[in-house]
Coordinates of C-alpha atoms in Angstrom, one line a residue:
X246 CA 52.1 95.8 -10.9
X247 CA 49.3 97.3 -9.2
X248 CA 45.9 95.4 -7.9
X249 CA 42.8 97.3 -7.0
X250 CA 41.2 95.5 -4.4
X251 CA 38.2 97.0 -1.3
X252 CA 39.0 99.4 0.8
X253 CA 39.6 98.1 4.4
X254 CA 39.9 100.2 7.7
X255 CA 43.3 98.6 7.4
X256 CA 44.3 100.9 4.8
X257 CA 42.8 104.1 6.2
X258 CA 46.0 105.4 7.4
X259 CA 48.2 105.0 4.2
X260 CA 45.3 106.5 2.4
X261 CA 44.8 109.4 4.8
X262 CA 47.9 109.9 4.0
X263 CA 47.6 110.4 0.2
X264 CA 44.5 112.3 0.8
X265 CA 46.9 114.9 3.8
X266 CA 49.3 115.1 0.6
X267 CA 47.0 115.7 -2.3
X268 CA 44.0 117.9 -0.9
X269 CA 43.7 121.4 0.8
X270 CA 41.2 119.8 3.1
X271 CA 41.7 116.2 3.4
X272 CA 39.4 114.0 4.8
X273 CA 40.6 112.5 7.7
X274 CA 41.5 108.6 8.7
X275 CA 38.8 108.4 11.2
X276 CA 36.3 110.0 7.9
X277 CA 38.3 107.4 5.7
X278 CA 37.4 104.7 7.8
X279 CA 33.8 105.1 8.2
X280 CA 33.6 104.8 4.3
X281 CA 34.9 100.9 5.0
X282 CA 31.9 98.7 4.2
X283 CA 29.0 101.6 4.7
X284 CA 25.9 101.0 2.5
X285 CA 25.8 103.0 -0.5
X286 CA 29.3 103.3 -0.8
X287 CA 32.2 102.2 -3.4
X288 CA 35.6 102.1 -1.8
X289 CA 38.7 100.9 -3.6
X290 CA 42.4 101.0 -3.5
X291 CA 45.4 100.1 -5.5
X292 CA 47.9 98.1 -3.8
X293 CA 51.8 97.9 -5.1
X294 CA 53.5 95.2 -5.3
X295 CA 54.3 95.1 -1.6
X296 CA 50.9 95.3 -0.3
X297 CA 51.2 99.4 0.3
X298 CA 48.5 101.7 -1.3
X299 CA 49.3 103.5 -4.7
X300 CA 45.8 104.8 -4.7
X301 CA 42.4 105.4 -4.1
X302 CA 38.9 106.5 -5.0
X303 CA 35.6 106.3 -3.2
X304 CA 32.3 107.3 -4.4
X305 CA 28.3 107.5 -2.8
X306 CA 25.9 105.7 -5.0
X307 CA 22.6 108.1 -4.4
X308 CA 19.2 107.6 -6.3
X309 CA 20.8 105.9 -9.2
X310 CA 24.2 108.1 -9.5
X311 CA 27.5 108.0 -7.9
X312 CA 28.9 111.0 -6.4
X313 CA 32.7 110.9 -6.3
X314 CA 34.0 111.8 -3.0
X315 CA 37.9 111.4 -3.9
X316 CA 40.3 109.9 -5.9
X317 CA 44.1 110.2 -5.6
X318 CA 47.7 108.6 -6.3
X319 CA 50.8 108.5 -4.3
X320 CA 53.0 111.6 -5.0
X321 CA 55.9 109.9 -5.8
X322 CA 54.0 107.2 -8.5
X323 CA 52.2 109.8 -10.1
X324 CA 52.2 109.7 -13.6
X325 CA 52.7 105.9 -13.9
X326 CA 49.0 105.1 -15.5
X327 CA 47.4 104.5 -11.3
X328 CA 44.9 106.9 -12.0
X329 CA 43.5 105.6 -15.2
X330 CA 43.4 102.6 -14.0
X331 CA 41.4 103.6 -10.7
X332 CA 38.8 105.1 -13.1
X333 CA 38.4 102.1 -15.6
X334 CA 37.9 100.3 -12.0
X335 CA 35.6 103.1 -10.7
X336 CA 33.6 103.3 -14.0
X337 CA 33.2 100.0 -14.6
X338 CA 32.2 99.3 -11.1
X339 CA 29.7 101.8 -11.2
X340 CA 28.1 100.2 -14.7
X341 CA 28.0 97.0 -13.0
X342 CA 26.1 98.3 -10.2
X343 CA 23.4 100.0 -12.2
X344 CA 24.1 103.3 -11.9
X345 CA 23.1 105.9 -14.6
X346 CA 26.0 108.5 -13.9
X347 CA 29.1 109.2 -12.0
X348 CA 29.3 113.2 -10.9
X349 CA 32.2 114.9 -8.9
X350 CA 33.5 118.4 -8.3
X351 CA 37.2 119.6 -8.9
X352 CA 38.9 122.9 -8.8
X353 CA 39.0 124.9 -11.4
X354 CA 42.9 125.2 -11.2
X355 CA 43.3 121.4 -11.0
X356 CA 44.7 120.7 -14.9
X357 CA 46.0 117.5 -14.1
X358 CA 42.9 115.7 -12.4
X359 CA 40.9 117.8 -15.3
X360 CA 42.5 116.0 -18.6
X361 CA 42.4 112.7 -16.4
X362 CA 38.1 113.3 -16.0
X363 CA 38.1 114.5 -19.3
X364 CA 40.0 111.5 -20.9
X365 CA 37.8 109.5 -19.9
X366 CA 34.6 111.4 -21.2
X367 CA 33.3 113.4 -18.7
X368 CA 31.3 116.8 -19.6
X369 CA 31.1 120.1 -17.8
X370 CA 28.2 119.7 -15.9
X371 CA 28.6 123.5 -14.7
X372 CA 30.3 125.6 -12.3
X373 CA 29.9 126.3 -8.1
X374 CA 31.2 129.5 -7.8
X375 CA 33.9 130.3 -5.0
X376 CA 33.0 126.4 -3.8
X377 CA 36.3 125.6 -2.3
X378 CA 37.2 127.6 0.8
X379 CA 34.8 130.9 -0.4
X380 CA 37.9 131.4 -3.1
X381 CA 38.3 129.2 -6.0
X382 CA 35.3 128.1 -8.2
X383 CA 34.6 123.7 -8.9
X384 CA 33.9 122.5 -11.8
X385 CA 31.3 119.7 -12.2
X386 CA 31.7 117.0 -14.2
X387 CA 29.3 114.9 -15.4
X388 CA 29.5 110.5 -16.8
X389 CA 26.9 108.5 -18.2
X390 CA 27.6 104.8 -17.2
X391 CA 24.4 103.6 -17.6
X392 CA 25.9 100.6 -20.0
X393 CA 28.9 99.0 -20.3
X394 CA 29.4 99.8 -24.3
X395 CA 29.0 103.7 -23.2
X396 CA 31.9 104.0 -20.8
X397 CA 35.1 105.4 -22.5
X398 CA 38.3 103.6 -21.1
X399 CA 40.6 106.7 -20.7

């Protein structure tokens, strides 16, 4: 059983290390950290039943939207429902806050984060060509949470 509780600094290092093993460039714990109680900013994690991270996500809230920085799950719990359960946090946190949208970028060869986005009703917003690294193209995606009702729960 998972709980998804605020980020602290005191779980920067577990989750730099989900973000070292889930990103090409990964922010790092010192980055991580700074997110830890900075205005403007939503910061959660999922904690196992021991008390270790399973997950995270963290998004800005900027003129009325949030911009998803990350979200990622533990490599070996993958697959286990973590990740839909960090966006029914992350979208309903956002709805409770007021904001109109959630946006994010993801690479175009990321399937599996894709269907997650998708599943829970985000639109193509449009394309940043050769975005990641001068190589591979993002994809934006686009939610409106601007009420409660409109937020699809994956």
């Amino acid at each position: 059983m998972i709980e998804i509780v605020d980020m602290t600094k005191a779980h920067a290092k577990e989750v730099a290390a989900i973000e070292a093993a889930s990103f090409i460039e990964p922010w790092s714990e010192k980055q991580i950290e700074e997110l830890c109680g900075k205005y403007g900013v939503v910061a959660r994690v999922a904690e196992d039943g021991e008390g270790k991270v399973a997950g995270y996500y963290s998004y800005n809230a900027v003129c009325g939207d949030g911009y998803i920085n990350n979200i990622a799950v533990r490599e070996d719990l993958r697959g286990q429902g973590i990740g839909k359960a960090l966006m029914r946090d992350m979208t309903y946190t956002a709805s409770l806050a007021g904001l109109e949208g959630l946006t994010l970028e993801v690479r175009s060869s990321n399937a599996r984060a894709r269907g997650l986005y998708e599943s829970f009703g985000f639109k193509v917003g449009g394309i940043r060509k050769r975005f990641y690294q001068n190589t591979e193209d993002a994809i934006i995606y686009w939610l409106n949470v601007g009420g409660k009702d409109d937020i699809k729960r994956g």
